[in-house]
Amino acid sequence: MQLKDIAEEMQQRSMAARDWVFQVLRTAIIRGVLPGGMPLRQDEISAQLSVSHIPVREAFRQLDAQGLVRIYPNRGAVVTKLTREELENAMDTRIILEMGAIRAAIPLMTDECIEKAAVILQECETETDANRLEDLNLQFHFALYEATGNTFLLQLIEQLHANVDRYIRPYYSATEVSAQSKGEHYKLLDACRAGDSEYAAAILRTHLEKTKVLSLNSPILQS
């Protein structure tokens, strides 16, 4: 899959050009289309996406803020590549934040929150595309965390998820992704229904520790 394919998949619609370019590039980095260490050329990206340099430059800044790209003076933007230690630290931080998010969310959850998460799990049952499954996985977690109303917390979790996901998504099949998470997702949803925040946090920790193992066993770290 090339950048233009992702751009066609993520049609711009009513999104501002800079936000659309950011989403396209972010998705390309997460899926491994733009791997760590790759220089990003404004001219090439502008041409491929049929936009001016301005939204591309603004997208680079957004990606830099998320740790997915680093902008160097006189060198331009380069996709970042985490060391094993940095990746491990990112996952440990994500575990802390997500356990805190589920504990804070459960007392505030409504029936609508639970139903929204349940519908996403049902969609996972028939999905076979690994990229779509990972998108649904993130949607499921955020459907539960959104009850906190803490936008800053959710943004931090999303940023960490993106940095870790690029070490998993390009290297594992839909079957592997689904097998690891399916049962734990249903247990997590049941704990939320029961209002048991500590049990939910324990399930989530186990779930994310397995994700940590997958990321640290990523072929890109072994090369």
PDB file of C-alpha atoms in Angstrom:
ATOM      1  CA  MET A   1       0.000   0.000   0.000  1.00  0.00           C
ATOM      2  CA  GLN A   2       1.297   3.436  -0.944  1.00  0.00           C
ATOM      3  CA  LEU A   3       0.577   6.907   0.405  1.00  0.00           C
ATOM      4  CA  LYS A   4      -1.889   7.615  -2.403  1.00  0.00           C
ATOM      5  CA  ASP A   5      -3.850   4.474  -1.504  1.00  0.00           C
ATOM      6  CA  ILE A   6      -4.232   5.657   2.092  1.00  0.00           C
ATOM      7  CA  ALA A   7      -5.235   9.107   0.848  1.00  0.00           C
ATOM      8  CA  GLU A   8      -7.988   7.570  -1.297  1.00  0.00           C
ATOM      9  CA  GLU A   9      -9.136   5.450   1.637  1.00  0.00           C
ATOM     10  CA  MET A  10      -9.280   8.497   3.932  1.00  0.00           C
ATOM     11  CA  GLN A  11     -11.242  10.837   1.695  1.00  0.00           C
ATOM     12  CA  GLN A  12     -10.836  14.473   2.673  1.00  0.00           C
ATOM     13  CA  ARG A  13     -14.538  15.333   2.758  1.00  0.00           C
ATOM     14  CA  SER A  14     -15.101  18.363   5.019  1.00  0.00           C
ATOM     15  CA  MET A  15     -11.789  18.036   6.865  1.00  0.00           C
ATOM     16  CA  ALA A  16      -9.319  20.940   6.682  1.00  0.00           C
ATOM     17  CA  ALA A  17      -6.389  20.175   4.362  1.00  0.00           C
ATOM     18  CA  ARG A  18      -3.776  20.218   7.141  1.00  0.00           C
ATOM     19  CA  ASP A  19      -5.825  17.831   9.296  1.00  0.00           C
ATOM     20  CA  TRP A  20      -6.402  15.483   6.362  1.00  0.00           C
ATOM     21  CA  VAL A  21      -2.699  15.436   5.456  1.00  0.00           C
ATOM     22  CA  PHE A  22      -1.858  14.830   9.118  1.00  0.00           C
ATOM     23  CA  GLN A  23      -4.271  11.884   9.304  1.00  0.00           C
ATOM     24  CA  VAL A  24      -2.962  10.382   6.056  1.00  0.00           C
ATOM     25  CA  LEU A  25       0.686  10.662   7.133  1.00  0.00           C
ATOM     26  CA  ARG A  26      -0.072   9.462  10.658  1.00  0.00           C
ATOM     27  CA  THR A  27      -1.885   6.403   9.293  1.00  0.00           C
ATOM     28  CA  ALA A  28       0.985   5.725   6.870  1.00  0.00           C
ATOM     29  CA  ILE A  29       3.489   5.817   9.749  1.00  0.00           C
ATOM     30  CA  ILE A  30       1.383   3.526  11.944  1.00  0.00           C
ATOM     31  CA  ARG A  31       0.909   1.021   9.112  1.00  0.00           C
ATOM     32  CA  GLY A  32       4.614   0.986   8.289  1.00  0.00           C
ATOM     33  CA  VAL A  33       4.223   2.604   4.865  1.00  0.00           C
ATOM     34  CA  LEU A  34       6.499   5.373   6.176  1.00  0.00           C
ATOM     35  CA  PRO A  35       8.938   3.475   8.424  1.00  0.00           C
ATOM     36  CA  GLY A  36      11.184   4.855  11.135  1.00  0.00           C
ATOM     37  CA  GLY A  37      14.205   6.705   9.777  1.00  0.00           C
ATOM     38  CA  MET A  38      12.540   7.669   6.484  1.00  0.00           C
ATOM     39  CA  PRO A  39      12.960  11.329   5.419  1.00  0.00           C
ATOM     40  CA  LEU A  40       9.705  13.062   4.496  1.00  0.00           C
ATOM     41  CA  ARG A  41       9.968  15.293   1.431  1.00  0.00           C
ATOM     42  CA  GLN A  42       7.479  18.148   1.231  1.00  0.00           C
ATOM     43  CA  ASP A  43       7.600  18.263  -2.572  1.00  0.00           C
ATOM     44  CA  GLU A  44       6.890  14.547  -2.971  1.00  0.00           C
ATOM     45  CA  ILE A  45       4.085  14.479  -0.408  1.00  0.00           C
ATOM     46  CA  SER A  46       2.473  17.626  -1.834  1.00  0.00           C
ATOM     47  CA  ALA A  47       2.489  16.049  -5.286  1.00  0.00           C
ATOM     48  CA  GLN A  48       1.138  12.684  -4.125  1.00  0.00           C
ATOM     49  CA  LEU A  49      -1.680  14.267  -2.124  1.00  0.00           C
ATOM     50  CA  SER A  50      -2.348  17.136  -4.564  1.00  0.00           C
ATOM     51  CA  VAL A  51      -2.028  19.825  -1.903  1.00  0.00           C
ATOM     52  CA  SER A  52       0.259  22.826  -1.431  1.00  0.00           C
ATOM     53  CA  HIS A  53       3.325  22.820   0.822  1.00  0.00           C
ATOM     54  CA  ILE A  54       1.524  24.706   3.592  1.00  0.00           C
ATOM     55  CA  PRO A  55      -0.762  21.883   4.893  1.00  0.00           C
ATOM     56  CA  VAL A  56       2.135  19.418   4.555  1.00  0.00           C
ATOM     57  CA  ARG A  57       4.400  21.645   6.635  1.00  0.00           C
ATOM     58  CA  GLU A  58       1.651  22.090   9.247  1.00  0.00           C
ATOM     59  CA  ALA A  59       1.061  18.319   9.323  1.00  0.00           C
ATOM     60  CA  PHE A  60       4.783  17.776   9.955  1.00  0.00           C
ATOM     61  CA  ARG A  61       4.526  20.031  13.018  1.00  0.00           C
ATOM     62  CA  GLN A  62       1.554  18.055  14.348  1.00  0.00           C
ATOM     63  CA  LEU A  63       3.386  14.772  13.821  1.00  0.00           C
ATOM     64  CA  ASP A  64       6.453  16.207  15.544  1.00  0.00           C
ATOM     65  CA  ALA A  65       4.299  17.120  18.555  1.00  0.00           C
ATOM     66  CA  GLN A  66       3.104  13.499  18.721  1.00  0.00           C
ATOM     67  CA  GLY A  67       6.637  12.114  18.576  1.00  0.00           C
ATOM     68  CA  LEU A  68       6.065  10.390  15.228  1.00  0.00           C
ATOM     69  CA  VAL A  69       8.284  12.765  13.274  1.00  0.00           C
ATOM     70  CA  ARG A  70      11.314  14.842  14.186  1.00  0.00           C
ATOM     71  CA  ILE A  71      12.036  18.104  12.379  1.00  0.00           C
ATOM     72  CA  TYR A  72      15.727  18.906  12.001  1.00  0.00           C
ATOM     73  CA  PRO A  73      17.093  22.335  10.980  1.00  0.00           C
ATOM     74  CA  ASN A  74      18.410  22.209   7.406  1.00  0.00           C
ATOM     75  CA  ARG A  75      17.431  18.518   7.101  1.00  0.00           C
ATOM     76  CA  GLY A  76      13.661  18.555   7.184  1.00  0.00           C
ATOM     77  CA  ALA A  77      11.338  15.985   8.740  1.00  0.00           C
ATOM     78  CA  VAL A  78      12.265  12.369   9.472  1.00  0.00           C
ATOM     79  CA  VAL A  79      10.010   9.602  10.820  1.00  0.00           C
ATOM     80  CA  THR A  80      11.201   8.744  14.319  1.00  0.00           C
ATOM     81  CA  LYS A  81      12.406   5.299  15.285  1.00  0.00           C
ATOM     82  CA  LEU A  82      12.126   4.293  18.925  1.00  0.00           C
ATOM     83  CA  THR A  83      14.796   2.326  20.722  1.00  0.00           C
ATOM     84  CA  ARG A  84      13.748  -0.779  22.628  1.00  0.00           C
ATOM     85  CA  GLU A  85      14.009   1.144  25.900  1.00  0.00           C
ATOM     86  CA  GLU A  86      11.893   4.024  24.570  1.00  0.00           C
ATOM     87  CA  LEU A  87       9.243   1.603  23.315  1.00  0.00           C
ATOM     88  CA  GLU A  88       9.164  -0.185  26.670  1.00  0.00           C
ATOM     89  CA  ASN A  89       8.833   3.148  28.488  1.00  0.00           C
ATOM     90  CA  ALA A  90       6.016   4.199  26.138  1.00  0.00           C
ATOM     91  CA  MET A  91       4.086   0.999  26.889  1.00  0.00           C
ATOM     92  CA  ASP A  92       4.653   1.297  30.649  1.00  0.00           C
ATOM     93  CA  THR A  93       3.342   4.870  30.553  1.00  0.00           C
ATOM     94  CA  ARG A  94       0.376   3.794  28.446  1.00  0.00           C
ATOM     95  CA  ILE A  95      -0.507   1.076  30.950  1.00  0.00           C
ATOM     96  CA  ILE A  96      -0.463   3.575  33.824  1.00  0.00           C
ATOM     97  CA  LEU A  97      -2.628   6.091  31.942  1.00  0.00           C
ATOM     98  CA  GLU A  98      -5.159   3.569  30.632  1.00  0.00           C
ATOM     99  CA  MET A  99      -5.606   1.905  34.020  1.00  0.00           C
ATOM    100  CA  GLY A 100      -6.236   5.347  35.479  1.00  0.00           C
ATOM    101  CA  ALA A 101      -8.657   6.145  32.667  1.00  0.00           C
ATOM    102  CA  ILE A 102     -10.784   3.019  33.194  1.00  0.00           C
ATOM    103  CA  ARG A 103     -10.891   3.563  36.968  1.00  0.00           C
ATOM    104  CA  ALA A 104     -12.034   7.151  36.450  1.00  0.00           C
ATOM    105  CA  ALA A 105     -14.510   6.270  33.685  1.00  0.00           C
ATOM    106  CA  ILE A 106     -16.485   3.425  35.260  1.00  0.00           C
ATOM    107  CA  PRO A 107     -18.342   5.492  37.907  1.00  0.00           C
ATOM    108  CA  LEU A 108     -19.379   7.893  35.134  1.00  0.00           C
ATOM    109  CA  MET A 109     -20.389   5.363  32.476  1.00  0.00           C
ATOM    110  CA  THR A 110     -23.919   5.410  31.102  1.00  0.00           C
ATOM    111  CA  ASP A 111     -25.819   2.610  29.382  1.00  0.00           C
ATOM    112  CA  GLU A 112     -25.099   4.407  26.105  1.00  0.00           C
ATOM    113  CA  CYS A 113     -21.340   4.155  26.717  1.00  0.00           C
ATOM    114  CA  ILE A 114     -21.593   0.428  27.364  1.00  0.00           C
ATOM    115  CA  GLU A 115     -23.798  -0.128  24.313  1.00  0.00           C
ATOM    116  CA  LYS A 116     -21.444   1.827  22.064  1.00  0.00           C
ATOM    117  CA  ALA A 117     -18.514  -0.364  23.155  1.00  0.00           C
ATOM    118  CA  ALA A 118     -20.600  -3.536  22.725  1.00  0.00           C
ATOM    119  CA  VAL A 119     -21.525  -2.598  19.142  1.00  0.00           C
ATOM    120  CA  ILE A 120     -17.836  -2.138  18.304  1.00  0.00           C
ATOM    121  CA  LEU A 121     -17.043  -5.610  19.684  1.00  0.00           C
ATOM    122  CA  GLN A 122     -19.800  -7.102  17.539  1.00  0.00           C
ATOM    123  CA  GLU A 123     -18.252  -5.480  14.475  1.00  0.00           C
ATOM    124  CA  CYS A 124     -14.892  -7.048  15.391  1.00  0.00           C
ATOM    125  CA  GLU A 125     -16.461 -10.516  15.160  1.00  0.00           C
ATOM    126  CA  THR A 126     -16.753 -10.381  11.378  1.00  0.00           C
ATOM    127  CA  GLU A 127     -13.788  -8.160  10.527  1.00  0.00           C
ATOM    128  CA  THR A 128     -10.794  -9.872   8.912  1.00  0.00           C
ATOM    129  CA  ASP A 129      -8.616  -6.907   7.964  1.00  0.00           C
ATOM    130  CA  ALA A 130      -5.827  -6.347  10.532  1.00  0.00           C
ATOM    131  CA  ASN A 131      -5.766  -2.564  10.029  1.00  0.00           C
ATOM    132  CA  ARG A 132      -9.511  -2.272  10.491  1.00  0.00           C
ATOM    133  CA  LEU A 133      -9.365  -4.521  13.569  1.00  0.00           C
ATOM    134  CA  GLU A 134      -6.733  -2.265  15.123  1.00  0.00           C
ATOM    135  CA  ASP A 135      -8.897   0.780  14.366  1.00  0.00           C
ATOM    136  CA  LEU A 136     -11.863  -0.934  16.045  1.00  0.00           C
ATOM    137  CA  ASN A 137      -9.669  -1.896  18.986  1.00  0.00           C
ATOM    138  CA  LEU A 138      -8.813   1.748  19.595  1.00  0.00           C
ATOM    139  CA  GLN A 139     -12.444   2.786  19.159  1.00  0.00           C
ATOM    140  CA  PHE A 140     -13.507   0.188  21.739  1.00  0.00           C
ATOM    141  CA  HIS A 141     -11.069   1.423  24.356  1.00  0.00           C
ATOM    142  CA  PHE A 142     -11.941   5.053  23.773  1.00  0.00           C
ATOM    143  CA  ALA A 143     -15.672   4.298  23.926  1.00  0.00           C
ATOM    144  CA  LEU A 144     -14.989   3.231  27.532  1.00  0.00           C
ATOM    145  CA  TYR A 145     -12.543   6.013  28.445  1.00  0.00           C
ATOM    146  CA  GLU A 146     -14.645   8.847  26.987  1.00  0.00           C
ATOM    147  CA  ALA A 147     -16.847   8.843  30.079  1.00  0.00           C
ATOM    148  CA  THR A 148     -13.993  10.560  31.954  1.00  0.00           C
ATOM    149  CA  GLY A 149     -14.559  13.707  29.913  1.00  0.00           C
ATOM    150  CA  ASN A 150     -10.789  14.262  30.173  1.00  0.00           C
ATOM    151  CA  THR A 151      -9.756  15.274  26.657  1.00  0.00           C
ATOM    152  CA  PHE A 152      -6.123  15.840  27.650  1.00  0.00           C
ATOM    153  CA  LEU A 153      -5.836  12.310  29.051  1.00  0.00           C
ATOM    154  CA  LEU A 154      -7.403  10.799  25.926  1.00  0.00           C
ATOM    155  CA  GLN A 155      -5.018  12.719  23.679  1.00  0.00           C
ATOM    156  CA  LEU A 156      -2.007  11.418  25.622  1.00  0.00           C
ATOM    157  CA  ILE A 157      -3.275   7.833  25.368  1.00  0.00           C
ATOM    158  CA  GLU A 158      -3.921   8.226  21.640  1.00  0.00           C
ATOM    159  CA  GLN A 159      -0.416   9.610  21.117  1.00  0.00           C
ATOM    160  CA  LEU A 160       1.194   6.703  22.977  1.00  0.00           C
ATOM    161  CA  HIS A 161      -1.015   4.218  21.124  1.00  0.00           C
ATOM    162  CA  ALA A 162       0.180   5.575  17.769  1.00  0.00           C
ATOM    163  CA  ASN A 163       3.832   5.341  18.787  1.00  0.00           C
ATOM    164  CA  VAL A 164       3.448   1.713  19.894  1.00  0.00           C
ATOM    165  CA  ASP A 165       1.000   0.575  17.214  1.00  0.00           C
ATOM    166  CA  ARG A 166       3.495   1.103  14.390  1.00  0.00           C
ATOM    167  CA  TYR A 167       5.668  -1.632  15.912  1.00  0.00           C
ATOM    168  CA  ILE A 168       2.754  -4.070  15.903  1.00  0.00           C
ATOM    169  CA  ARG A 169       0.364  -3.368  13.047  1.00  0.00           C
ATOM    170  CA  PRO A 170       2.676  -4.021  10.064  1.00  0.00           C
ATOM    171  CA  TYR A 171       3.979  -7.302  11.499  1.00  0.00           C
ATOM    172  CA  TYR A 172       1.002  -9.255  12.852  1.00  0.00           C
ATOM    173  CA  SER A 173      -1.971 -10.794  11.046  1.00  0.00           C
ATOM    174  CA  ALA A 174      -5.638 -10.147  11.773  1.00  0.00           C
ATOM    175  CA  THR A 175      -5.846 -13.600  13.377  1.00  0.00           C
ATOM    176  CA  GLU A 176      -3.003 -12.831  15.777  1.00  0.00           C
ATOM    177  CA  VAL A 177      -4.448  -9.436  16.684  1.00  0.00           C
ATOM    178  CA  SER A 178      -7.945 -10.832  17.255  1.00  0.00           C
ATOM    179  CA  ALA A 179      -6.842 -13.920  19.185  1.00  0.00           C
ATOM    180  CA  GLN A 180      -4.926 -11.852  21.696  1.00  0.00           C
ATOM    181  CA  SER A 181      -7.626  -9.315  22.463  1.00  0.00           C
ATOM    182  CA  LYS A 182     -11.074 -10.801  21.844  1.00  0.00           C
ATOM    183  CA  GLY A 183     -11.691 -12.594  25.157  1.00  0.00           C
ATOM    184  CA  GLU A 184     -10.117  -9.836  27.230  1.00  0.00           C
ATOM    185  CA  HIS A 185     -12.288  -7.192  25.572  1.00  0.00           C
ATOM    186  CA  TYR A 186     -15.461  -9.045  26.539  1.00  0.00           C
ATOM    187  CA  LYS A 187     -14.215  -9.509  30.114  1.00  0.00           C
ATOM    188  CA  LEU A 188     -13.391  -5.808  30.283  1.00  0.00           C
ATOM    189  CA  LEU A 189     -16.839  -4.864  29.022  1.00  0.00           C
ATOM    190  CA  ASP A 190     -18.495  -7.163  31.602  1.00  0.00           C
ATOM    191  CA  ALA A 191     -16.445  -5.565  34.398  1.00  0.00           C
ATOM    192  CA  CYS A 192     -17.573  -2.134  33.219  1.00  0.00           C
ATOM    193  CA  ARG A 193     -21.211  -3.281  33.204  1.00  0.00           C
ATOM    194  CA  ALA A 194     -20.762  -4.531  36.751  1.00  0.00           C
ATOM    195  CA  GLY A 195     -19.170  -1.235  37.812  1.00  0.00           C
ATOM    196  CA  ASP A 196     -16.085  -3.044  39.121  1.00  0.00           C
ATOM    197  CA  SER A 197     -13.291  -0.569  38.415  1.00  0.00           C
ATOM    198  CA  GLU A 198     -10.507  -2.549  40.110  1.00  0.00           C
ATOM    199  CA  TYR A 199     -11.315  -5.758  38.254  1.00  0.00           C
ATOM    200  CA  ALA A 200     -11.553  -3.812  35.004  1.00  0.00           C
ATOM    201  CA  ALA A 201      -8.152  -2.221  35.671  1.00  0.00           C
ATOM    202  CA  ALA A 202      -6.641  -5.658  36.359  1.00  0.00           C
ATOM    203  CA  ILE A 203      -8.043  -7.069  33.089  1.00  0.00           C
ATOM    204  CA  LEU A 204      -6.779  -4.039  31.214  1.00  0.00           C
ATOM    205  CA  ARG A 205      -3.303  -4.376  32.699  1.00  0.00           C
ATOM    206  CA  THR A 206      -3.086  -8.027  31.591  1.00  0.00           C
ATOM    207  CA  HIS A 207      -4.334  -7.055  28.135  1.00  0.00           C
ATOM    208  CA  LEU A 208      -1.817  -4.243  27.723  1.00  0.00           C
ATOM    209  CA  GLU A 209       1.083  -6.269  29.095  1.00  0.00           C
ATOM    210  CA  LYS A 210       0.474  -8.719  26.222  1.00  0.00           C
ATOM    211  CA  THR A 211       0.505  -5.799  23.801  1.00  0.00           C
ATOM    212  CA  LYS A 212       3.805  -4.735  25.326  1.00  0.00           C
ATOM    213  CA  VAL A 213       5.280  -8.180  24.662  1.00  0.00           C
ATOM    214  CA  LEU A 214       4.095  -8.063  21.039  1.00  0.00           C
ATOM    215  CA  SER A 215       5.648  -4.645  20.505  1.00  0.00           C
ATOM    216  CA  LEU A 216       8.993  -5.605  22.065  1.00  0.00           C
ATOM    217  CA  ASN A 217       9.074  -8.745  19.887  1.00  0.00           C
ATOM    218  CA  SER A 218       8.442  -6.686  16.756  1.00  0.00           C
ATOM    219  CA  PRO A 219      10.704  -7.799  13.881  1.00  0.00           C
ATOM    220  CA  ILE A 220      11.814  -4.208  13.345  1.00  0.00           C
ATOM    221  CA  LEU A 221      13.476  -4.192  16.777  1.00  0.00           C
ATOM    222  CA  GLN A 222      15.226  -7.460  16.029  1.00  0.00           C
ATOM    223  CA  SER A 223      16.769  -6.149  12.797  1.00  0.00           C
TER     224      SER A 223
END
